[in-house]
PDB file of C-alpha atoms in Angstrom:
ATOM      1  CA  UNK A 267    -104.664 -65.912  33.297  1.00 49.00           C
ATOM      2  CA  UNK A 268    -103.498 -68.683  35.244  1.00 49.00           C
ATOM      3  CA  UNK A 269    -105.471 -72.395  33.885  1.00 45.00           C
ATOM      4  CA  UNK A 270    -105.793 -75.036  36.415  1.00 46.00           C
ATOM      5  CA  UNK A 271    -105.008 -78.437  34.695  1.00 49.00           C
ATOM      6  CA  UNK A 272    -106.207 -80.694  37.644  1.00 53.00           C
ATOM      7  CA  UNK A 273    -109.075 -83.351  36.973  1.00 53.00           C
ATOM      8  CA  UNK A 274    -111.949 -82.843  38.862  1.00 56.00           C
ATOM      9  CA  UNK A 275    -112.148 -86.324  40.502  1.00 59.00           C
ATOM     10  CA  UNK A 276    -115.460 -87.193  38.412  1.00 63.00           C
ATOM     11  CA  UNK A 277    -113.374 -89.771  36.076  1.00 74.00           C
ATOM     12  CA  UNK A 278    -111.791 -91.447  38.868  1.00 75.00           C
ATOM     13  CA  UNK A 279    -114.696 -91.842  40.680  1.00 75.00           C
ATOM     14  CA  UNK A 280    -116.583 -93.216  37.568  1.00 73.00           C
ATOM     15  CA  UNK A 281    -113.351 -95.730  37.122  1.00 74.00           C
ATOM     16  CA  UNK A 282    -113.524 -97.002  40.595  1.00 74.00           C
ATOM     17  CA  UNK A 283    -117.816 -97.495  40.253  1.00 70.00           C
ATOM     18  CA  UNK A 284    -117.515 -99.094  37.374  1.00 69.00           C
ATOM     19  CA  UNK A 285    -114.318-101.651  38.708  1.00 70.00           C
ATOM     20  CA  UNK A 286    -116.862-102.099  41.675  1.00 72.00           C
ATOM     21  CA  UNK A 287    -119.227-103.393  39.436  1.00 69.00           C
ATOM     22  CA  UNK A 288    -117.334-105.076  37.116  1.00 71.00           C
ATOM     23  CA  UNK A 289    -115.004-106.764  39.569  1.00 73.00           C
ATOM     24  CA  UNK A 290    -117.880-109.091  41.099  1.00 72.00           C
ATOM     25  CA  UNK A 291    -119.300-109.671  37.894  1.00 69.00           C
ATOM     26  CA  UNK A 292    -115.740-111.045  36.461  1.00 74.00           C
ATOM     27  CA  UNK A 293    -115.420-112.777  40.370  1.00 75.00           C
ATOM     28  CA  UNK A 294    -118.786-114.548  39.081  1.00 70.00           C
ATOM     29  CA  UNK A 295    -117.939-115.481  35.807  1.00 72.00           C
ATOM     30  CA  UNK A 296    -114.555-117.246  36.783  1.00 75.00           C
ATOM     31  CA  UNK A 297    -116.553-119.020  39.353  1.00 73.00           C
ATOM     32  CA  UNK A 298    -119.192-120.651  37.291  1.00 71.00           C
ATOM     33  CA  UNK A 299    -116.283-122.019  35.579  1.00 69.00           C
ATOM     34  CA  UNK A 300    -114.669-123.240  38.343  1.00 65.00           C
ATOM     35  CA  UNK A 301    -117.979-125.136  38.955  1.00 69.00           C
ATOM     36  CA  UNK A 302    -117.953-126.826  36.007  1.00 69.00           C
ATOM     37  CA  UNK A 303    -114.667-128.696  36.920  1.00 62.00           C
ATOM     38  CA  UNK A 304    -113.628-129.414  40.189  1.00 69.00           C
ATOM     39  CA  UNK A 305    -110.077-129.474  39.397  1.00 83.00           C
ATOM     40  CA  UNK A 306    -109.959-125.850  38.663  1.00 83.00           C
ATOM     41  CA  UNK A 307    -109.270-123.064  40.999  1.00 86.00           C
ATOM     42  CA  UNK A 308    -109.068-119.073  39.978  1.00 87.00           C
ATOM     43  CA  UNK A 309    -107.139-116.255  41.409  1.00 88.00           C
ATOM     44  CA  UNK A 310    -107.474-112.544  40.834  1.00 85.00           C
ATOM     45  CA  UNK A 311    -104.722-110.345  41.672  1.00 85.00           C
ATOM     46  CA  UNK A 312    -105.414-106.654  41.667  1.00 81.00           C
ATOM     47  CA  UNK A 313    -102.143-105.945  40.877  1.00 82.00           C
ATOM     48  CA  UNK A 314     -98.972-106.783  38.629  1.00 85.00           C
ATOM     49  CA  UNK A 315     -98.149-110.123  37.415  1.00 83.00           C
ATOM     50  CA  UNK A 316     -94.737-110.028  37.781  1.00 84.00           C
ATOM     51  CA  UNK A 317     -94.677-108.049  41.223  1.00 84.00           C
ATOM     52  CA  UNK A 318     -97.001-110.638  43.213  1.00 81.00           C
ATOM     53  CA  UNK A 319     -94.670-113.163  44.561  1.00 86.00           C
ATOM     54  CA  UNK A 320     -96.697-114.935  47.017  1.00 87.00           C
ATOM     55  CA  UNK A 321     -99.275-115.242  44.368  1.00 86.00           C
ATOM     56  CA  UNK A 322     -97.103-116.468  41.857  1.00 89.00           C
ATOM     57  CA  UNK A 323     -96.301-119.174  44.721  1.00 90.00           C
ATOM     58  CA  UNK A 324    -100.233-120.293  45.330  1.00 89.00           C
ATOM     59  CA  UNK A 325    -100.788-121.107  41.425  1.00 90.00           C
ATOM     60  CA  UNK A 326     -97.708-122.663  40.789  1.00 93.00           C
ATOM     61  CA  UNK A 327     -98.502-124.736  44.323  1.00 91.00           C
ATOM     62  CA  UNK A 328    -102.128-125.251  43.168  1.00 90.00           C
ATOM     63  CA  UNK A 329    -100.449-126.234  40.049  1.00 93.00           C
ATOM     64  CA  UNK A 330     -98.503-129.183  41.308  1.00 93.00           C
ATOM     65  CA  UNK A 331    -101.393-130.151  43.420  1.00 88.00           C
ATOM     66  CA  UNK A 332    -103.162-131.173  40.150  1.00 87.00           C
ATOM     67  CA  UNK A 333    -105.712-128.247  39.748  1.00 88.00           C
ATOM     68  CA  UNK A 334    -106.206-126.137  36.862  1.00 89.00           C
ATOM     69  CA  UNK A 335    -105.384-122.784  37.404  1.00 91.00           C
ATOM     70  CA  UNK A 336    -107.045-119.401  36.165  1.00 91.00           C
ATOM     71  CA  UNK A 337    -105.050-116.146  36.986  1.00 91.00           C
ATOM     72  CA  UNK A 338    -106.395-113.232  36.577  1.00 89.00           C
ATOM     73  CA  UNK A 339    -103.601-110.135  36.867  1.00 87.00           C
ATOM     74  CA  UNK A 340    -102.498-106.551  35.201  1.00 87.00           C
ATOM     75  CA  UNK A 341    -100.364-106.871  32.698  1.00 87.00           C
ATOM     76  CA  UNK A 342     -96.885-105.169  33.722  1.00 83.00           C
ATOM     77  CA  UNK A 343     -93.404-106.823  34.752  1.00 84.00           C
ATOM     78  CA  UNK A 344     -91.843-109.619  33.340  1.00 89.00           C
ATOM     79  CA  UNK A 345     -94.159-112.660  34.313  1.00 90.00           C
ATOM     80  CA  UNK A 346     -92.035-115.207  35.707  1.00 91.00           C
ATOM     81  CA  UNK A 347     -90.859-118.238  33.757  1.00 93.00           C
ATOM     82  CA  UNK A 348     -92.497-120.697  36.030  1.00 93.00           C
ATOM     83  CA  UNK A 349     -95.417-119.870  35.337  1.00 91.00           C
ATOM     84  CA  UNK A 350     -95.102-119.784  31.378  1.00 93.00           C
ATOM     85  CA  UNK A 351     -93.926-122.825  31.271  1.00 95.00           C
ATOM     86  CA  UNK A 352     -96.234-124.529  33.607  1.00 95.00           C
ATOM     87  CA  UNK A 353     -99.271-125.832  31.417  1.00 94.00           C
ATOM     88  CA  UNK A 354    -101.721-125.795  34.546  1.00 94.00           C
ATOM     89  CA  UNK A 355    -101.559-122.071  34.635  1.00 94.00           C
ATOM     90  CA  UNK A 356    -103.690-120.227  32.574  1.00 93.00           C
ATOM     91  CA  UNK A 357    -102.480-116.578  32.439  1.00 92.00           C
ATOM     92  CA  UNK A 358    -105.391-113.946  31.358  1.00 90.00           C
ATOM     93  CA  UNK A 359    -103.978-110.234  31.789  1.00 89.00           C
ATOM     94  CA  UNK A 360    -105.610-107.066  31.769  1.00 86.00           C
ATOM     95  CA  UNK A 361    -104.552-103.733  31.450  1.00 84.00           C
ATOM     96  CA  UNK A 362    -103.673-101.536  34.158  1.00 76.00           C
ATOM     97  CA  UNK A 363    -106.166 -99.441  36.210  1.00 71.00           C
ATOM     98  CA  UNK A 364    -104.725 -96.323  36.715  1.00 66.00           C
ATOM     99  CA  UNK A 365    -106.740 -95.179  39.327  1.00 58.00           C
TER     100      UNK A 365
END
């Protein structure tokens, strides 16, 4: 008897519902506390830490410009030193989605 081991698609499709509700919701919570203090700025990556360059770039620029950064990312590569060592940055990872 031949057994097929292939998923059926449900969990995937419950995974990416639930990320489209939760996503908004965490958008949401970052920005009421942004609005608390004007100096601070968030950015979600939906993606690696260490494999978002350009990203990287913004916070570390945001960074020198004085703000407070929140960065949200998936945890993953080697996160660069920069932005460890930069006390503007605050670095909140998350595992990652395997979708």
């Amino acid at each position: 008897a031949v057994v097929s081991t292939q998923s059926t698609g449900i969990p995937r499709l419950m995974i990416v519902l639930l990320l489209l509700f939760l996503l908004p919701i965490l958008f949401l919570v970052v920005l009421s506390r942004i609005l608390h203090d004007t100096n601070k700025v968030g950015v979600i990556v939906l993606g690696d830490v260490g494999r978002s360059p350009r990203m990287r770039n913004h916070c570390l620029s945001l960074a020198q410009e004085d703000f407070t950064v929140q960065y949200v990312a998936e945890r993953g590569s080697t996160i660069h030193p920069d932005l460890l060592k930069n006390t503007s940055v605050n670095l909140y990872l998350t595992s990652p989605w395997n979708l």
